[in-house]
Amino acid sequence: MSEILYGSEIAQTVKDGLKKELDQLRLQQKRIPKLVVVLVGDNPSSLSYVTGKEKACSAIGMDHELIHLPEQTTQSELMNVVQRLNQDAAVDGILVQLPLPKHLQEREILLAIDPKKDVDGFHPYNIGRMMMQDPVYLPCTPKGIIYMLETIGLDDLSGKEAVVIGRSNIVGKPVAQLLLNKNATVTVCHSQTKDIKEVAKRGDILVVAVGKPRLINHEWIKKGAVVIDVGVNRDEHNKLCGDVDFEDVKDMVSYITPVPKGVGPMTIAMLLENTMESYKRRENIYGI
Ligand code: NAP
């Protein structure tokens, strides 16, 4: 029997928990955690992602600020903004929305963010800590995927084969590492993988992060697999869809995430959770 794994529902539970904590902080008249999102330019997808993050903060009562800079912002202007936020004691989380306009050096900007405020988990310091299984902040989409697997009882993945399609720094590589940390035997595929459908078919867990509408059909799927579809695409009718052909595979899998309402809402919930963690560290609530 197949089940649809609604990230939207799991994310709501996470957000409800955070809201309770925030209500409590307000009651105690404590400082409220704050997330600052920096957006450069007017890329429509980025604008919609940023709006989603703002709405999520408002809904749970987390402080937030959007710094919306013009497209022609220079590298040094953006660096100054990041450095100011690093030093601002009221700011717990800094997120620079990617992609940046082409004239800006993305890597230099990400490196400039204080790793303790890097709630996106993209700073090499945080990536390194993740590799060493000593995480500070996990990148939000991979963290959300692992969280979803845990909710269906997939905590220890010993003896399971996990196949990840896609090797980006923000999804494919980190999710592969997190699956490995959970004892899965992990294979990462990409555009140069030979016999990719055969490789994909080995996956008890198949994570797809490619960015090609409905690329994955039943020929790629092991019967009973858990399928996590990270892709967010528009099809030929401009309809939102994932990388997986949901209708074609849904009856042969054990679990599958839909698009929308799958991985996307989890990414935002994990961003809020990382910001709360940063706050607790900075306020010394953990005593560390
Ligand atoms: P990306 O940086 O463009 O990476 C895509 C990966 O897919 C690359 O590793 C590429 O291989 C591989 N690939 C491309 N065509 C392939 C094919 N035909 N067969 C096998 N592999 C192929 O993408 P990304 O940033 O990881 O994002 C992937 C998708 O996830 C996008 O739709 C994006 O919008 C979505 N996304 C969603 C969320 C969310 O929260 N829901 C978060 C992040 C991303 P090479 O490395 O060989 O080029």
Coordinates of N, CA, C and O in Angstrom, one line a residue, residues 1 22 33 42 85 93 111 118 120 131 160 196 202:
M1 N 0.8 -1.2 0.0 CA 0.0 0.0 0.0 C 0.9 1.3 0.0 O 1.8 1.4 0.8
L22 N 8.0 30.2 21.2 CA 8.0 31.6 21.0 C 7.0 32.3 21.9 O 7.3 33.4 22.5
P33 N 13.8 35.4 18.9 CA 14.7 35.0 17.9 C 14.4 35.8 16.6 O 13.2 36.0 16.3
D42 N 15.5 41.1 -8.3 CA 14.1 40.8 -8.3 C 13.7 39.5 -9.0 O 12.7 39.4 -9.7
L85 N 25.3 42.5 9.9 CA 24.4 41.5 10.5 C 25.1 40.5 11.4 O 24.6 40.1 12.4
G93 N 19.8 34.5 12.9 CA 20.0 33.8 11.6 C 20.1 34.7 10.4 O 19.4 35.7 10.3
L111 N 31.0 32.6 2.6 CA 32.1 32.5 3.5 C 32.1 33.6 4.5 O 32.6 33.4 5.7
D118 N 24.7 31.0 10.4 CA 24.5 30.4 9.1 C 23.4 29.4 9.1 O 23.6 28.2 9.0
D120 N 21.2 28.6 7.1 CA 21.0 27.8 5.9 C 21.9 26.6 5.8 O 21.7 25.6 5.1
M131 N 29.9 16.6 8.0 CA 30.7 15.4 7.5 C 31.3 14.6 8.7 O 31.4 13.4 8.7
K160 N 20.0 -0.7 4.3 CA 19.2 -0.1 3.3 C 20.1 0.5 2.2 O 21.2 1.1 2.5
I196 N 21.7 4.6 -15.5 CA 21.2 5.3 -14.3 C 19.9 4.7 -13.8 O 19.7 4.6 -12.6
R202 N 18.0 0.3 -7.5 CA 18.6 -0.4 -6.3 C 18.1 0.3 -5.0 O 18.2 -0.2 -3.9

